[in-house]
């Protein structure tokens, strides 16, 4: 995808290479290996020793026109993706990162544990299982672009808003993932939040689960949480309180797109999301369900930050944030 820095963002500061969480892993019984190439001398690599693992990577963008008193945003990617998903759309339009910074929000973009620039842990067996890779066929159905039988012909659902000419470009941005790293990913996200301070989380798909779990774990720091089609919702602990240090209840928003009923996997998840909104409200959370088709906004895929009305949807989120300021 096009680099976010190719779009105009009036930044007072751009920072990167800050990692959140993680721990040192030590290996002391691995055999030596000899690594070499044709144009360099032989190099004996000893894999024993200490390495860092289970950390997140964070990019921070501070706008010149920062809103006075506005809470920063923390963007958390979905499964098989990295923080680059927020930068631009597959057809090269500015992504939500650009729009949020232009709206005056300091914005932190996370690459979670074992994704993108957070890096892999090369210690064999440190993460259970093995890495998997999302196929293009899985992406077509999981992102609700069209029926599975229509993938080869690239025939979308009628009214689909995703820029289909950019589908291959989106798939090029998929990265391997592990299925066993949820505890480490949640711990790293909480470490990021503790570094950022009071904030609003924005999570997509798998990242929607993580952001809501982190919001439940740290209501003292997470004052708002936006879940973009979360792939499941964590249970609330018994007796949990949504009140922050100022006595105000935590705010949460959950967004659902279109073509849900055409996709059984998402029909079940959408039902879970709607049920969880009721649970949040019963617990005292100021919870909002943004059901786009019910609002008359049709055609959105599982990737609304990339659909052709992405700017409109970013504006809706900014309006929701402003309403709670």
PDB file of C-alpha atoms in Angstrom, residues 115-259:
ATOM      1  CA  UNK A 115       3.333  -8.898  13.755  1.00  0.00           C
ATOM      2  CA  UNK A 116       5.176  -6.524  11.445  1.00  0.00           C
ATOM      3  CA  UNK A 117       7.922  -4.528  13.079  1.00  0.00           C
ATOM      4  CA  UNK A 118       7.313  -6.054  16.512  1.00  0.00           C
ATOM      5  CA  UNK A 119       9.202  -9.036  15.077  1.00  0.00           C
ATOM      6  CA  UNK A 120       9.162 -12.758  15.675  1.00  0.00           C
ATOM      7  CA  UNK A 121      10.717 -14.647  18.534  1.00  0.00           C
ATOM      8  CA  UNK A 122      13.305 -16.955  16.924  1.00  0.00           C
ATOM      9  CA  UNK A 123      13.521 -19.222  19.973  1.00  0.00           C
ATOM     10  CA  UNK A 124      11.911 -22.430  18.810  1.00  0.00           C
ATOM     11  CA  UNK A 125       8.955 -23.466  20.954  1.00  0.00           C
ATOM     12  CA  UNK A 126       8.600 -20.105  22.703  1.00  0.00           C
ATOM     13  CA  UNK A 127       5.195 -19.737  21.051  1.00  0.00           C
ATOM     14  CA  UNK A 128       3.078 -22.875  20.936  1.00  0.00           C
ATOM     15  CA  UNK A 129       2.116 -24.245  17.547  1.00  0.00           C
ATOM     16  CA  UNK A 130       3.311 -22.763  14.299  1.00  0.00           C
ATOM     17  CA  UNK A 131       2.607 -19.714  12.207  1.00  0.00           C
ATOM     18  CA  UNK A 132      -0.279 -19.719   9.749  1.00  0.00           C
ATOM     19  CA  UNK A 133      -0.901 -17.502   6.737  1.00  0.00           C
ATOM     20  CA  UNK A 134      -4.262 -16.129   5.584  1.00  0.00           C
ATOM     21  CA  UNK A 135      -5.043 -17.187   2.040  1.00  0.00           C
ATOM     22  CA  UNK A 136      -6.622 -14.914  -0.532  1.00  0.00           C
ATOM     23  CA  UNK A 137      -9.696 -17.172  -0.536  1.00  0.00           C
ATOM     24  CA  UNK A 138     -10.081 -16.778   3.223  1.00  0.00           C
ATOM     25  CA  UNK A 139      -9.667 -13.028   2.943  1.00  0.00           C
ATOM     26  CA  UNK A 140     -12.403 -12.809   0.299  1.00  0.00           C
ATOM     27  CA  UNK A 141     -14.981 -14.447   2.561  1.00  0.00           C
ATOM     28  CA  UNK A 142     -13.770 -13.176   5.961  1.00  0.00           C
ATOM     29  CA  UNK A 143     -13.735  -9.609   4.683  1.00  0.00           C
ATOM     30  CA  UNK A 144     -17.230 -10.171   3.226  1.00  0.00           C
ATOM     31  CA  UNK A 145     -16.358  -9.002  -0.261  1.00  0.00           C
ATOM     32  CA  UNK A 146     -18.537 -11.574  -1.956  1.00  0.00           C
ATOM     33  CA  UNK A 147     -19.697 -15.192  -1.910  1.00  0.00           C
ATOM     34  CA  UNK A 148     -16.958 -17.813  -1.745  1.00  0.00           C
ATOM     35  CA  UNK A 149     -18.029 -19.251  -5.112  1.00  0.00           C
ATOM     36  CA  UNK A 150     -17.555 -15.825  -6.721  1.00  0.00           C
ATOM     37  CA  UNK A 151     -13.985 -15.217  -5.569  1.00  0.00           C
ATOM     38  CA  UNK A 152     -12.272 -16.508  -8.749  1.00  0.00           C
ATOM     39  CA  UNK A 153     -14.377 -14.183 -10.883  1.00  0.00           C
ATOM     40  CA  UNK A 154     -13.939 -11.322  -8.369  1.00  0.00           C
ATOM     41  CA  UNK A 155     -17.715 -10.895  -8.350  1.00  0.00           C
ATOM     42  CA  UNK A 156     -18.651  -8.885  -5.229  1.00  0.00           C
ATOM     43  CA  UNK A 157     -21.854  -8.634  -3.277  1.00  0.00           C
ATOM     44  CA  UNK A 158     -24.177  -6.107  -4.974  1.00  0.00           C
ATOM     45  CA  UNK A 159     -23.398  -2.634  -3.654  1.00  0.00           C
ATOM     46  CA  UNK A 160     -20.021  -3.646  -2.209  1.00  0.00           C
ATOM     47  CA  UNK A 161     -17.955  -0.548  -1.262  1.00  0.00           C
ATOM     48  CA  UNK A 162     -14.515  -2.154  -1.013  1.00  0.00           C
ATOM     49  CA  UNK A 163     -12.226  -1.043  -3.900  1.00  0.00           C
ATOM     50  CA  UNK A 164     -11.919  -4.445  -5.555  1.00  0.00           C
ATOM     51  CA  UNK A 165      -9.096  -3.323  -7.845  1.00  0.00           C
ATOM     52  CA  UNK A 166      -7.007  -3.154  -4.670  1.00  0.00           C
ATOM     53  CA  UNK A 167      -7.844  -6.637  -3.352  1.00  0.00           C
ATOM     54  CA  UNK A 168      -4.519  -8.144  -4.427  1.00  0.00           C
ATOM     55  CA  UNK A 169      -2.686  -5.187  -2.891  1.00  0.00           C
ATOM     56  CA  UNK A 170      -4.470  -5.799   0.415  1.00  0.00           C
ATOM     57  CA  UNK A 171      -3.522  -9.484   0.317  1.00  0.00           C
ATOM     58  CA  UNK A 172       0.133  -8.532  -0.240  1.00  0.00           C
ATOM     59  CA  UNK A 173       0.013  -6.917   3.204  1.00  0.00           C
ATOM     60  CA  UNK A 174      -0.959 -10.116   5.021  1.00  0.00           C
ATOM     61  CA  UNK A 175       1.687 -11.454   7.390  1.00  0.00           C
ATOM     62  CA  UNK A 176       2.063 -14.771   9.234  1.00  0.00           C
ATOM     63  CA  UNK A 177       0.407 -15.066  12.640  1.00  0.00           C
ATOM     64  CA  UNK A 178       0.359 -17.452  15.584  1.00  0.00           C
ATOM     65  CA  UNK A 179      -2.841 -18.673  17.221  1.00  0.00           C
ATOM     66  CA  UNK A 180      -1.312 -19.021  20.694  1.00  0.00           C
ATOM     67  CA  UNK A 181      -0.058 -15.507  21.482  1.00  0.00           C
ATOM     68  CA  UNK A 182      -3.227 -13.812  22.766  1.00  0.00           C
ATOM     69  CA  UNK A 183      -1.980 -13.530  26.393  1.00  0.00           C
ATOM     70  CA  UNK A 184       1.305 -11.955  25.258  1.00  0.00           C
ATOM     71  CA  UNK A 185      -0.465  -9.616  22.815  1.00  0.00           C
ATOM     72  CA  UNK A 186      -2.884  -8.410  25.496  1.00  0.00           C
ATOM     73  CA  UNK A 187      -0.061  -7.868  27.984  1.00  0.00           C
ATOM     74  CA  UNK A 188       1.924  -5.868  25.419  1.00  0.00           C
ATOM     75  CA  UNK A 189      -1.105  -3.715  24.549  1.00  0.00           C
ATOM     76  CA  UNK A 190      -1.675  -2.962  28.221  1.00  0.00           C
ATOM     77  CA  UNK A 191       2.006  -1.976  28.482  1.00  0.00           C
ATOM     78  CA  UNK A 192       1.481   0.414  25.555  1.00  0.00           C
ATOM     79  CA  UNK A 193      -1.553   1.933  27.290  1.00  0.00           C
ATOM     80  CA  UNK A 194       0.400   2.376  30.512  1.00  0.00           C
ATOM     81  CA  UNK A 195       3.040   4.281  28.534  1.00  0.00           C
ATOM     82  CA  UNK A 196       0.552   6.435  26.599  1.00  0.00           C
ATOM     83  CA  UNK A 197      -1.672   7.187  29.601  1.00  0.00           C
ATOM     84  CA  UNK A 198      -5.409   8.003  29.411  1.00  0.00           C
ATOM     85  CA  UNK A 199      -6.525   7.250  25.874  1.00  0.00           C
ATOM     86  CA  UNK A 200      -9.145   5.950  23.460  1.00  0.00           C
ATOM     87  CA  UNK A 201      -8.558   2.570  21.825  1.00  0.00           C
ATOM     88  CA  UNK A 202      -9.601   1.744  18.252  1.00  0.00           C
ATOM     89  CA  UNK A 203      -9.402  -1.948  17.375  1.00  0.00           C
ATOM     90  CA  UNK A 204     -10.377  -3.878  14.260  1.00  0.00           C
ATOM     91  CA  UNK A 205     -11.482  -7.543  14.144  1.00  0.00           C
ATOM     92  CA  UNK A 206      -9.026  -9.520  16.311  1.00  0.00           C
ATOM     93  CA  UNK A 207      -7.762  -6.160  17.548  1.00  0.00           C
ATOM     94  CA  UNK A 208     -11.326  -5.370  18.592  1.00  0.00           C
ATOM     95  CA  UNK A 209     -11.184  -8.245  21.065  1.00  0.00           C
ATOM     96  CA  UNK A 210      -7.834  -7.060  22.408  1.00  0.00           C
ATOM     97  CA  UNK A 211      -8.920  -3.447  22.800  1.00  0.00           C
ATOM     98  CA  UNK A 212     -12.082  -4.382  24.695  1.00  0.00           C
ATOM     99  CA  UNK A 213     -10.130  -6.778  26.919  1.00  0.00           C
ATOM    100  CA  UNK A 214      -7.610  -4.012  27.638  1.00  0.00           C
ATOM    101  CA  UNK A 215     -10.429  -1.524  28.269  1.00  0.00           C
ATOM    102  CA  UNK A 216     -11.892  -3.929  30.821  1.00  0.00           C
ATOM    103  CA  UNK A 217      -8.508  -4.473  32.468  1.00  0.00           C
ATOM    104  CA  UNK A 218      -7.647  -0.755  32.704  1.00  0.00           C
ATOM    105  CA  UNK A 219     -10.791   1.413  32.948  1.00  0.00           C
ATOM    106  CA  UNK A 220      -8.629   3.901  34.831  1.00  0.00           C
ATOM    107  CA  UNK A 221      -6.674   4.607  31.633  1.00  0.00           C
ATOM    108  CA  UNK A 222      -8.980   3.574  28.773  1.00  0.00           C
ATOM    109  CA  UNK A 223     -11.687   6.211  28.723  1.00  0.00           C
ATOM    110  CA  UNK A 224     -13.146   5.119  25.390  1.00  0.00           C
ATOM    111  CA  UNK A 225     -12.981   2.031  23.209  1.00  0.00           C
ATOM    112  CA  UNK A 226     -14.069   1.630  19.584  1.00  0.00           C
ATOM    113  CA  UNK A 227     -14.467  -1.897  18.236  1.00  0.00           C
ATOM    114  CA  UNK A 228     -14.648  -2.165  14.441  1.00  0.00           C
ATOM    115  CA  UNK A 229     -16.376  -5.509  13.841  1.00  0.00           C
ATOM    116  CA  UNK A 230     -14.617  -7.312  16.723  1.00  0.00           C
ATOM    117  CA  UNK A 231     -14.062 -11.029  16.248  1.00  0.00           C
ATOM    118  CA  UNK A 232     -15.583 -11.888  19.599  1.00  0.00           C
ATOM    119  CA  UNK A 233     -15.974  -9.967  22.839  1.00  0.00           C
ATOM    120  CA  UNK A 234     -14.307 -10.725  26.208  1.00  0.00           C
ATOM    121  CA  UNK A 235     -16.537 -11.398  29.197  1.00  0.00           C
ATOM    122  CA  UNK A 236     -16.837  -8.771  31.910  1.00  0.00           C
ATOM    123  CA  UNK A 237     -15.560  -9.862  35.335  1.00  0.00           C
ATOM    124  CA  UNK A 238     -18.174 -10.152  38.056  1.00  0.00           C
ATOM    125  CA  UNK A 239     -18.492  -6.898  39.955  1.00  0.00           C
ATOM    126  CA  UNK A 240     -16.472  -4.968  37.359  1.00  0.00           C
ATOM    127  CA  UNK A 241     -16.884  -1.179  37.402  1.00  0.00           C
ATOM    128  CA  UNK A 242     -16.618   1.003  34.283  1.00  0.00           C
ATOM    129  CA  UNK A 243     -15.977   4.176  36.264  1.00  0.00           C
ATOM    130  CA  UNK A 244     -12.790   6.086  35.683  1.00  0.00           C
ATOM    131  CA  UNK A 245     -10.884   8.222  38.210  1.00  0.00           C
ATOM    132  CA  UNK A 246     -13.192  11.152  37.406  1.00  0.00           C
ATOM    133  CA  UNK A 247     -16.286   9.093  38.226  1.00  0.00           C
ATOM    134  CA  UNK A 248     -17.480   9.091  34.621  1.00  0.00           C
ATOM    135  CA  UNK A 249     -18.414   5.765  33.013  1.00  0.00           C
ATOM    136  CA  UNK A 250     -16.246   4.344  30.290  1.00  0.00           C
ATOM    137  CA  UNK A 251     -17.592   4.814  26.748  1.00  0.00           C
ATOM    138  CA  UNK A 252     -17.551   2.108  24.110  1.00  0.00           C
ATOM    139  CA  UNK A 253     -18.683   1.967  20.501  1.00  0.00           C
ATOM    140  CA  UNK A 254     -19.094  -1.097  18.320  1.00  0.00           C
ATOM    141  CA  UNK A 255     -19.429  -0.784  14.548  1.00  0.00           C
ATOM    142  CA  UNK A 256     -21.019  -3.394  12.258  1.00  0.00           C
ATOM    143  CA  UNK A 257     -21.023  -3.301   8.456  1.00  0.00           C
ATOM    144  CA  UNK A 258     -23.142  -4.867   5.721  1.00  0.00           C
ATOM    145  CA  UNK A 259     -23.576  -8.367   4.238  1.00  0.00           C
TER     146      UNK A 259
END
